[in-house]
CSV table of C-alpha atoms in Angstrom, one decimal:
chain,number,residue,atom,x,y,z
A,999,MET,CA,35.4,-22.0,34.8
A,1000,LYS,CA,33.1,-19.4,33.4
A,1001,SER,CA,31.3,-16.5,35.1
A,1002,ILE,CA,27.5,-16.4,35.2
A,1003,ILE,CA,24.9,-13.7,34.5
A,1004,LEU,CA,21.3,-14.3,35.5
A,1005,ILE,CA,18.9,-11.7,34.0
A,1006,VAL,CA,15.4,-11.7,35.5
A,1007,LEU,CA,12.8,-9.7,33.6
A,1008,ASP,CA,10.3,-9.2,36.4
A,1009,GLY,CA,6.8,-10.3,35.6
A,1010,LEU,CA,7.9,-11.2,32.1
A,1011,GLY,CA,5.3,-13.9,31.2
A,1012,ASP,CA,1.9,-12.9,29.9
A,1013,ARG,CA,-1.3,-14.1,28.1
A,1014,PRO,CA,-2.5,-13.1,24.6
A,1015,GLY,CA,-4.4,-9.8,24.4
A,1016,SER,CA,-6.8,-8.4,21.8
A,1017,GLU,CA,-4.8,-5.1,21.9
A,1018,LEU,CA,-1.9,-7.0,20.3
A,1019,LYS,CA,-3.9,-9.1,17.9
A,1020,ASN,CA,-4.2,-12.0,20.3
A,1021,ARG,CA,-0.4,-12.1,21.0
A,1022,THR,CA,1.5,-11.6,24.2
A,1023,PRO,CA,3.7,-8.5,24.6
A,1024,LEU,CA,6.8,-10.7,24.1
A,1025,GLN,CA,5.4,-12.1,20.8
A,1026,ALA,CA,4.4,-8.7,19.6
A,1027,ALA,CA,7.7,-6.9,20.5
A,1028,PHE,CA,10.5,-6.4,18.1
A,1029,ARG,CA,13.2,-8.3,20.0
A,1030,PRO,CA,16.2,-9.2,17.8
A,1031,ASN,CA,18.6,-9.7,20.6
A,1032,LEU,CA,16.4,-11.9,22.7
A,1033,ASN,CA,15.7,-14.0,19.5
A,1034,TRP,CA,19.4,-14.2,18.7
A,1035,ILE,CA,20.1,-15.5,22.2
A,1036,ALA,CA,17.2,-18.0,22.0
A,1037,SER,CA,18.4,-19.3,18.5
A,1038,HIS,CA,21.9,-19.9,20.0
A,1039,GLY,CA,20.8,-21.4,23.3
A,1040,ILE,CA,18.9,-24.0,25.2
A,1041,ASN,CA,15.3,-23.0,25.7
A,1042,GLY,CA,12.2,-24.1,27.6
A,1043,ILE,CA,9.7,-23.0,30.2
A,1044,MET,CA,10.2,-22.5,33.9
A,1045,HIS,CA,7.7,-22.8,36.7
A,1046,PRO,CA,8.6,-20.4,39.5
A,1047,ILE,CA,8.6,-22.6,42.7
A,1048,SER,CA,6.4,-25.3,41.2
A,1049,PRO,CA,3.6,-25.6,38.6
A,1050,GLY,CA,0.5,-23.4,39.3
A,1051,ILE,CA,2.0,-21.5,42.2
A,1052,ARG,CA,1.3,-17.8,42.3
A,1053,CYS,CA,4.6,-16.7,43.9
A,1054,GLY,CA,5.9,-13.3,44.8
A,1055,SER,CA,9.1,-11.8,43.4
A,1056,ASP,CA,10.8,-12.4,46.7
A,1057,THR,CA,10.2,-16.2,47.0
A,1058,SER,CA,10.9,-16.7,43.3
A,1059,HIS,CA,14.2,-14.8,43.5
A,1060,MET,CA,15.3,-16.8,46.6
A,1061,SER,CA,14.6,-20.0,44.8
A,1062,LEU,CA,16.5,-18.8,41.6
A,1063,LEU,CA,19.5,-18.0,43.8
A,1064,GLY,CA,19.5,-21.5,45.4
A,1065,TYR,CA,17.5,-20.9,48.6
A,1066,ASP,CA,14.4,-22.7,49.5
A,1067,PRO,CA,11.9,-20.1,50.6
A,1068,LYS,CA,10.0,-22.7,52.6
A,1069,ILE,CA,13.1,-22.8,54.8
A,1070,TYR,CA,14.5,-19.3,54.6
A,1071,TYR,CA,11.8,-16.8,53.7
A,1072,PRO,CA,11.1,-14.4,56.5
A,1073,GLY,CA,8.5,-12.3,54.8
A,1074,ARG,CA,9.4,-9.4,52.5
A,1075,GLY,CA,9.5,-6.7,55.1
A,1076,PRO,CA,13.1,-7.2,56.2
A,1077,PHE,CA,14.2,-7.2,52.5
A,1078,GLU,CA,12.5,-3.8,51.9
A,1079,ALA,CA,13.9,-2.3,55.0
A,1080,LEU,CA,17.5,-3.5,54.4
A,1081,GLY,CA,17.3,-2.3,50.8
A,1082,LEU,CA,16.3,1.2,51.9
A,1083,GLY,CA,19.2,1.4,54.3
A,1084,ILE,CA,17.3,0.9,57.6
A,1085,ASN,CA,19.3,-0.9,60.2
A,1086,ILE,CA,17.4,-3.8,61.6
A,1087,ASN,CA,18.4,-5.2,65.0
A,1088,PRO,CA,17.6,-8.6,66.5
A,1089,GLY,CA,14.0,-8.5,67.6
A,1090,ASP,CA,12.9,-5.7,65.3
A,1091,LEU,CA,9.8,-6.3,63.1
A,1092,ALA,CA,9.8,-5.1,59.5
A,1093,PHE,CA,7.0,-4.5,57.1
A,1094,ARG,CA,6.7,-3.8,53.4
A,1095,ALA,CA,4.6,-0.7,52.9
A,1096,ASN,CA,2.8,1.5,50.4
A,1097,PHE,CA,1.6,5.1,50.6
A,1098,ALA,CA,-2.0,4.8,49.5
A,1099,THR,CA,-5.0,7.0,49.1
A,1100,ASN,CA,-7.9,6.7,51.6
A,1101,ILE,CA,-11.1,8.5,50.8
A,1102,ASN,CA,-13.9,8.4,53.3
A,1103,GLY,CA,-12.4,5.3,55.0
A,1104,LYS,CA,-11.9,3.3,51.8
A,1105,ILE,CA,-8.7,2.7,49.8
A,1106,THR,CA,-9.3,4.2,46.3
A,1107,ASP,CA,-5.7,3.8,45.1
A,1108,ARG,CA,-3.3,1.4,46.7
A,1109,ARG,CA,-0.3,3.2,45.1
A,1110,ALA,CA,-1.4,6.9,45.6
A,1111,GLY,CA,-0.9,7.5,41.9
A,1112,ARG,CA,2.6,6.2,42.1
A,1113,GLU,CA,3.7,9.6,43.3
A,1114,ASN,CA,7.1,9.8,44.9
A,1115,ARG,CA,7.7,13.5,45.3
A,1116,GLY,CA,7.1,14.4,49.0
A,1117,ASN,CA,7.2,10.9,50.2
A,1118,ASP,CA,10.4,11.4,52.2
A,1119,ALA,CA,8.7,14.1,54.1
A,1120,LEU,CA,5.7,11.9,54.7
A,1121,ALA,CA,7.9,9.1,55.9
A,1122,SER,CA,9.7,11.4,58.3
A,1123,ALA,CA,6.5,12.7,59.7
A,1124,ILE,CA,5.3,9.2,60.7
A,1125,SER,CA,8.6,8.0,62.1
A,1126,ILE,CA,7.7,8.5,65.7
A,1127,ASP,CA,8.0,7.0,69.2
A,1128,MET,CA,5.0,5.6,71.0
A,1129,GLY,CA,5.7,4.5,74.6
A,1130,ASP,CA,8.4,1.8,74.5
A,1131,TYR,CA,8.1,1.4,70.8
A,1132,LYS,CA,9.9,3.2,68.0
A,1133,PHE,CA,8.5,3.3,64.4
A,1134,ARG,CA,10.8,4.1,61.5
A,1135,VAL,CA,9.5,4.6,58.0
A,1136,LYS,CA,11.6,5.2,54.9
A,1137,SER,CA,10.2,5.8,51.4
A,1138,GLY,CA,11.4,3.9,48.3
A,1139,VAL,CA,10.7,3.8,44.6
A,1140,GLU,CA,7.4,5.5,43.7
A,1141,HIS,CA,4.8,4.7,46.3
A,1142,ARG,CA,6.8,2.1,48.1
A,1143,ALA,CA,8.2,2.3,51.6
A,1144,ALA,CA,9.2,0.1,54.6
A,1145,LEU,CA,8.3,0.2,58.2
A,1146,VAL,CA,10.5,-1.1,61.1
A,1147,VAL,CA,9.2,-1.4,64.6
A,1148,SER,CA,11.6,-1.7,67.5
A,1149,GLY,CA,10.6,-2.5,71.1
A,1150,PRO,CA,10.1,-5.4,73.5
A,1151,ASP,CA,8.4,-8.7,72.7
A,1152,LEU,CA,7.4,-8.1,69.1
A,1153,SER,CA,6.0,-10.9,67.1
A,1154,ASP,CA,5.8,-11.4,63.3
A,1155,ARG,CA,2.6,-13.5,63.7
A,1156,VAL,CA,0.3,-10.7,62.6
A,1157,THR,CA,-1.7,-9.9,59.5
A,1158,ASP,CA,-1.5,-7.1,56.9
A,1159,SER,CA,-3.4,-3.8,57.0
A,1160,ASP,CA,-3.3,-3.8,53.2
A,1161,PRO,CA,-6.7,-5.0,51.8
A,1162,HIS,CA,-4.9,-5.9,48.5
A,1163,LYS,CA,-7.6,-4.3,46.4
A,1164,GLU,CA,-9.3,-0.9,46.0
A,1165,GLY,CA,-12.7,-0.1,47.3
A,1166,LEU,CA,-12.2,-1.7,50.7
A,1167,PRO,CA,-11.2,-0.1,54.0
A,1168,PRO,CA,-7.7,-0.8,55.4
A,1169,GLU,CA,-7.7,-3.9,57.5
A,1170,ARG,CA,-7.1,-3.9,61.2
A,1171,ILE,CA,-4.0,-5.8,62.2
A,1172,ARG,CA,-4.9,-9.2,63.7
A,1173,SER,CA,-2.8,-11.6,65.7
A,1174,LEU,CA,-2.3,-15.1,64.3
A,1175,ASP,CA,-1.6,-16.6,67.7
A,1176,PRO,CA,-2.0,-15.3,71.3
A,1177,SER,CA,1.7,-14.4,71.6
A,1178,ALA,CA,1.1,-11.6,69.0
A,1179,ASP,CA,-1.9,-10.0,70.6
A,1180,ARG,CA,0.1,-7.1,72.1
A,1181,THR,CA,2.0,-6.6,68.8
A,1182,ALA,CA,-1.3,-6.2,66.9
A,1183,GLU,CA,-2.6,-3.7,69.4
A,1184,ILE,CA,0.6,-1.6,69.3
A,1185,ILE,CA,0.6,-1.5,65.5
A,1186,ASN,CA,-3.1,-0.7,65.2
A,1187,ALA,CA,-2.6,2.3,67.5
A,1188,TYR,CA,0.4,3.4,65.4
A,1189,LEU,CA,-1.5,3.2,62.1
A,1190,ASP,CA,-4.4,5.2,63.6
A,1191,ARG,CA,-1.9,7.9,64.6
A,1192,ALA,CA,-0.1,7.8,61.3
A,1193,ARG,CA,-3.4,8.3,59.4
A,1194,GLU,CA,-4.1,11.4,61.4
A,1195,ILE,CA,-0.6,12.8,60.7
A,1196,LEU,CA,-0.7,12.0,57.0
A,1197,SER,CA,-4.2,13.4,56.5
A,1198,ASN,CA,-3.1,16.8,57.8
A,1199,HIS,CA,0.4,16.9,56.2
A,1200,GLU,CA,1.2,19.8,54.0
A,1201,VAL,CA,2.5,17.5,51.2
A,1202,ASN,CA,-1.0,16.0,50.9
A,1203,ARG,CA,-2.7,19.3,51.1
A,1204,GLU,CA,-0.5,20.5,48.2
A,1205,ARG,CA,-1.3,17.4,46.2
A,1206,ALA,CA,-5.0,17.9,46.7
A,1207,LYS,CA,-4.7,21.5,45.6
A,1208,ASN,CA,-2.9,20.3,42.4
A,1209,GLY,CA,-5.5,17.6,41.7
A,1210,LYS,CA,-3.2,14.8,42.7
A,1211,LEU,CA,-3.9,11.8,44.9
A,1212,PRO,CA,-2.9,12.1,48.5
A,1213,GLY,CA,-0.6,9.6,50.2
A,1214,ASN,CA,-2.7,9.7,53.4
A,1215,GLU,CA,-2.6,6.0,54.3
A,1216,LEU,CA,0.3,3.7,55.1
A,1217,LEU,CA,-0.6,0.2,54.1
A,1218,ILE,CA,1.6,-2.5,55.5
A,1219,ARG,CA,2.1,-6.2,54.7
A,1220,SER,CA,4.6,-9.0,54.7
A,1221,PRO,CA,5.8,-8.8,58.4
A,1222,GLY,CA,9.1,-10.5,59.2
A,1223,LYS,CA,12.3,-10.6,61.2
A,1224,VAL,CA,15.8,-11.1,59.8
A,1225,PRO,CA,16.4,-14.9,59.3
A,1226,ASP,CA,19.6,-16.8,60.0
A,1227,ILE,CA,20.7,-17.6,56.4
A,1228,PRO,CA,24.0,-18.7,54.8
A,1229,SER,CA,25.7,-16.2,52.6
A,1230,PHE,CA,25.6,-16.6,48.8
A,1231,LEU,CA,29.3,-17.5,48.9
A,1232,GLU,CA,28.8,-20.2,51.6
A,1233,LYS,CA,25.8,-21.6,49.8
A,1234,ASN,CA,26.9,-21.6,46.2
A,1235,HIS,CA,30.7,-21.2,46.4
A,1236,MET,CA,30.7,-18.1,44.2
A,1237,LYS,CA,31.4,-14.5,44.7
A,1238,GLY,CA,28.1,-12.8,44.0
A,1239,ALA,CA,27.0,-9.4,42.8
A,1240,CYS,CA,23.7,-7.8,42.0
A,1241,VAL,CA,22.7,-5.0,39.7
A,1242,VAL,CA,19.2,-4.2,40.7
A,1243,GLY,CA,16.9,-1.2,41.3
A,1244,SER,CA,14.2,-2.5,43.6
A,1245,PRO,CA,15.0,-1.7,47.2
A,1246,TRP,CA,13.7,-5.0,48.5
A,1247,LEU,CA,16.0,-7.0,46.1
A,1248,LYS,CA,18.9,-4.9,47.2
A,1249,GLY,CA,18.0,-5.9,50.7
A,1250,LEU,CA,17.8,-9.6,49.9
A,1251,CYS,CA,21.2,-9.4,48.2
A,1252,SER,CA,22.7,-7.5,51.1
A,1253,LEU,CA,21.3,-10.1,53.5
A,1254,LEU,CA,23.1,-12.8,51.4
A,1255,ARG,CA,26.2,-10.7,51.5
A,1256,MET,CA,26.4,-10.2,47.8
A,1257,ASP,CA,27.9,-7.0,46.5
A,1258,VAL,CA,25.2,-4.5,45.5
A,1259,PHE,CA,25.9,-2.1,42.6
A,1260,ASP,CA,24.0,1.0,41.5
A,1261,VAL,CA,23.8,2.2,38.0
A,1262,PRO,CA,23.1,5.8,37.1
A,1263,GLY,CA,19.6,6.1,35.8
A,1264,ALA,CA,18.6,2.6,37.0
A,1265,THR,CA,15.3,3.5,38.6
A,1266,GLY,CA,13.7,0.1,39.3
A,1267,THR,CA,10.7,1.1,37.1
A,1268,VAL,CA,9.7,2.1,33.6
A,1269,GLY,CA,12.3,4.2,31.8
A,1270,SER,CA,15.2,2.7,33.7
A,1271,ASN,CA,18.8,2.6,32.2
A,1272,TYR,CA,18.5,-1.0,30.9
A,1273,ARG,CA,21.6,-0.9,28.8
A,1274,GLY,CA,23.6,0.5,31.7
A,1275,LYS,CA,22.6,-2.4,33.9
A,1276,ILE,CA,23.7,-4.9,31.2
A,1277,GLU,CA,27.0,-3.2,30.6
A,1278,LYS,CA,27.7,-3.1,34.4
A,1279,ALA,CA,26.9,-6.8,34.6
A,1280,VAL,CA,29.3,-7.6,31.8
A,1281,GLN,CA,32.0,-5.5,33.5
A,1282,LEU,CA,31.5,-7.3,36.8
A,1283,THR,CA,32.3,-10.7,35.2
A,1284,GLU,CA,35.9,-9.6,35.6
A,1285,SER,CA,35.7,-9.5,39.4
A,1286,HIS,CA,32.7,-11.7,40.3
A,1287,ASP,CA,31.6,-15.3,39.6
A,1288,PHE,CA,27.9,-14.6,39.6
A,1289,ILE,CA,25.9,-11.5,38.7
A,1290,LEU,CA,22.2,-11.1,39.1
A,1291,VAL,CA,20.4,-8.4,37.1
A,1292,ASN,CA,16.7,-7.6,37.8
A,1293,ILE,CA,14.7,-5.4,35.5
A,1294,LYS,CA,11.4,-4.4,37.1
A,1295,ALA,CA,9.6,-2.5,34.3
A,1296,THR,CA,7.9,-5.5,32.7
A,1297,ASP,CA,6.2,-6.2,36.0
A,1298,VAL,CA,5.0,-2.6,36.4
A,1299,ALA,CA,3.4,-2.7,33.0
A,1300,GLY,CA,1.7,-6.0,33.8
A,1301,HIS,CA,0.3,-4.7,37.1
A,1302,ASP,CA,-1.0,-1.6,35.2
A,1303,GLY,CA,-2.8,-3.9,32.7
A,1304,ASN,CA,-1.0,-2.1,29.8
A,1305,TYR,CA,-0.3,-4.4,26.9
A,1306,LEU,CA,1.2,-1.7,24.8
A,1307,LEU,CA,3.5,-0.4,27.5
A,1308,LYS,CA,4.7,-3.9,28.2
A,1309,ARG,CA,5.5,-4.4,24.6
A,1310,GLU,CA,7.4,-1.1,24.5
A,1311,VAL,CA,9.3,-1.9,27.6
A,1312,ILE,CA,10.4,-5.3,26.2
A,1313,GLU,CA,11.6,-3.6,23.0
A,1314,GLU,CA,13.6,-1.0,25.0
A,1315,ILE,CA,15.1,-3.8,27.2
A,1316,ASP,CA,16.0,-5.8,24.1
A,1317,LYS,CA,18.1,-2.9,22.7
A,1318,GLY,CA,20.2,-3.0,25.9
A,1319,LEU,CA,20.9,-6.7,25.6
A,1320,GLU,CA,23.2,-6.3,22.5
A,1321,PRO,CA,26.5,-6.6,24.5
A,1322,LEU,CA,25.5,-10.1,25.6
A,1323,ARG,CA,26.0,-11.5,22.1
A,1324,THR,CA,29.8,-11.4,22.4
A,1325,ILE,CA,30.4,-12.8,25.9
A,1326,GLY,CA,29.6,-16.5,25.4
A,1327,GLU,CA,33.3,-17.6,25.4
A,1328,ARG,CA,33.8,-16.6,29.0
A,1329,THR,CA,30.2,-16.3,30.5
A,1330,VAL,CA,27.1,-18.4,30.9
A,1331,LEU,CA,23.9,-16.3,30.4
A,1332,CYS,CA,20.4,-17.1,31.6
A,1333,ILE,CA,17.4,-14.9,30.8
A,1334,THR,CA,14.0,-15.5,32.3
A,1335,GLY,CA,11.2,-14.1,34.4
A,1336,ASP,CA,10.6,-14.5,38.1
A,1337,HIS,CA,6.9,-15.0,37.5
A,1338,SER,CA,4.2,-14.0,35.0
A,1339,THR,CA,2.2,-10.8,35.5
A,1340,PRO,CA,-0.5,-11.0,32.7
A,1341,CYS,CA,-1.9,-7.7,31.7
A,1342,SER,CA,-5.4,-9.2,31.7
A,1343,PHE,CA,-5.0,-10.3,35.3
A,1344,ARG,CA,-3.0,-7.3,36.6
A,1345,ASP,CA,-1.2,-9.5,39.2
A,1346,HIS,CA,1.1,-12.5,39.5
A,1347,SER,CA,-0.3,-15.7,38.0
A,1348,GLY,CA,0.8,-19.3,38.2
A,1349,ASP,CA,1.7,-19.4,34.5
A,1350,PRO,CA,5.2,-20.6,33.6
A,1351,VAL,CA,7.8,-18.2,32.0
A,1352,PRO,CA,10.2,-18.6,29.1
A,1353,ILE,CA,13.8,-19.3,29.9
A,1354,VAL,CA,17.0,-19.5,27.8
A,1355,PHE,CA,20.6,-20.5,28.7
A,1356,TYR,CA,23.4,-19.4,26.4
A,1357,THR,CA,27.1,-19.9,26.3
A,1358,ASP,CA,29.5,-20.8,23.5
A,1359,GLY,CA,29.4,-24.5,22.7
A,1360,VAL,CA,26.0,-25.1,24.2
A,1361,MET,CA,23.7,-27.5,22.3
A,1362,ASN,CA,21.0,-25.5,20.6
A,1363,ASP,CA,17.5,-27.0,20.6
A,1364,GLY,CA,16.2,-25.3,17.4
A,1365,VAL,CA,14.1,-22.7,19.0
A,1366,GLN,CA,14.4,-19.4,17.0
A,1367,PHE,CA,12.3,-17.0,19.1
A,1368,PHE,CA,12.1,-16.0,22.7
A,1369,ASP,CA,8.4,-15.9,23.9
A,1370,GLU,CA,6.0,-18.0,25.9
A,1371,PHE,CA,4.9,-20.2,23.0
A,1372,SER,CA,8.1,-20.6,21.1
A,1373,SER,CA,10.1,-21.4,24.3
A,1374,SER,CA,7.5,-24.1,25.1
A,1375,HIS,CA,8.9,-26.1,22.1
A,1376,GLY,CA,12.4,-26.1,23.7
A,1377,SER,CA,14.1,-28.9,25.5
A,1378,LEU,CA,13.6,-27.8,29.1
A,1379,ARG,CA,10.7,-28.2,31.5
A,1380,ILE,CA,12.1,-27.0,34.9
A,1381,THR,CA,11.3,-25.1,38.1
A,1382,SER,CA,13.2,-22.2,39.5
A,1383,TYR,CA,15.0,-24.6,41.9
A,1384,ASN,CA,16.8,-26.1,38.8
A,1385,VAL,CA,18.2,-22.9,37.5
A,1386,MET,CA,21.3,-22.6,39.7
A,1387,ASP,CA,22.3,-26.2,39.0
A,1388,ILE,CA,22.0,-25.8,35.3
A,1389,LEU,CA,24.0,-22.5,35.4
A,1390,MET,CA,26.8,-24.1,37.5
A,1391,GLN,CA,27.0,-27.1,35.3
A,1392,LEU,CA,27.3,-25.0,32.1
A,1393,ALA,CA,29.9,-22.8,33.8
A,1394,GLY,CA,32.0,-25.8,34.8
A,1395,ARG,CA,31.4,-25.2,38.5
A,1396,SER,CA,29.3,-28.1,39.6
A,1397,GLU,CA,30.5,-31.1,41.6
A,1398,LYS,CA,29.8,-34.6,40.4
A,1399,PHE,CA,27.0,-36.5,42.2
A,1400,GLY,CA,28.4,-40.0,42.9
A,1401,SER,CA,31.7,-41.6,41.8
């Protein structure tokens, strides 16, 4: 049996842009290693979840790992909190959060300039108790954070405060059924108090003095409680590991009881130690059956609408992939995206993403380049639910269906 490496280039897929002479960032990038792997592998396009679905990174990663998010997805909040090291007890309610900029009651930047310096102090200042309820905030990569609420009779049937676009005021939390009325009231009271604290905090006064955007609003979304979910070993019969930078994905892997490994310089954003992640994954094939690698920078560039940056990021990632050319004898490799984040759209789209499977002896389908259009001429038309089955079959780990 062979080990498996699944590399997910977050938000990889894109659409042609005039800045790149009507090419996608993948097409325009110098990518000799990706092209080598494509020319020696089985290629195609993959629809995350199913055709046309605009999925999140969380639901797409769950499906890639063999878990149906329609059954197991609790909302992203618990993943963020677990990934940032916040302990969550039964009954606690967790949210994904952003530090954002609120000017005159409207959100002018949902990411507060992606500033991270000082966010630990801001998080500490709004980690407070209010009556019977305890609110814990921890900052993550750049503007990101997580909020965990502890107290009696909390419900996850509430809405977001995040308006999901600039130029609008933060939303009031609403209950989705009567059992959540009290939860919505408690969280609205907390967000009002947090806004007061953040507006007067010295970190934000200093940012304003230096011409930077204040992180004076905590936007929360994706409420959830920890689900009852089988471990990766129980589900897939493999010892799993992950080499990832995004806290929410560390949280998901921790929840699945996969081993989580950090790599020096792996930041979960642009400028990460891409080669270090790949080298660590190759090393882990000696001790683990399955290794997940996520590289976030492609998604960051897509959300920023920056075609040139996304091309540059792909070229830097490609340099780090060189060690993968020599591992086919003992490892099955898959490279794909978890969804498309077109620069023209600046958000996740329902477009499919290219995918390639490579190992020694695999039947090549004649595709020579790894990009959205070349890959569409390959032999595969699959969804993310098919990926684990294909990997396990190529690795000699699948069981026969029937006699």
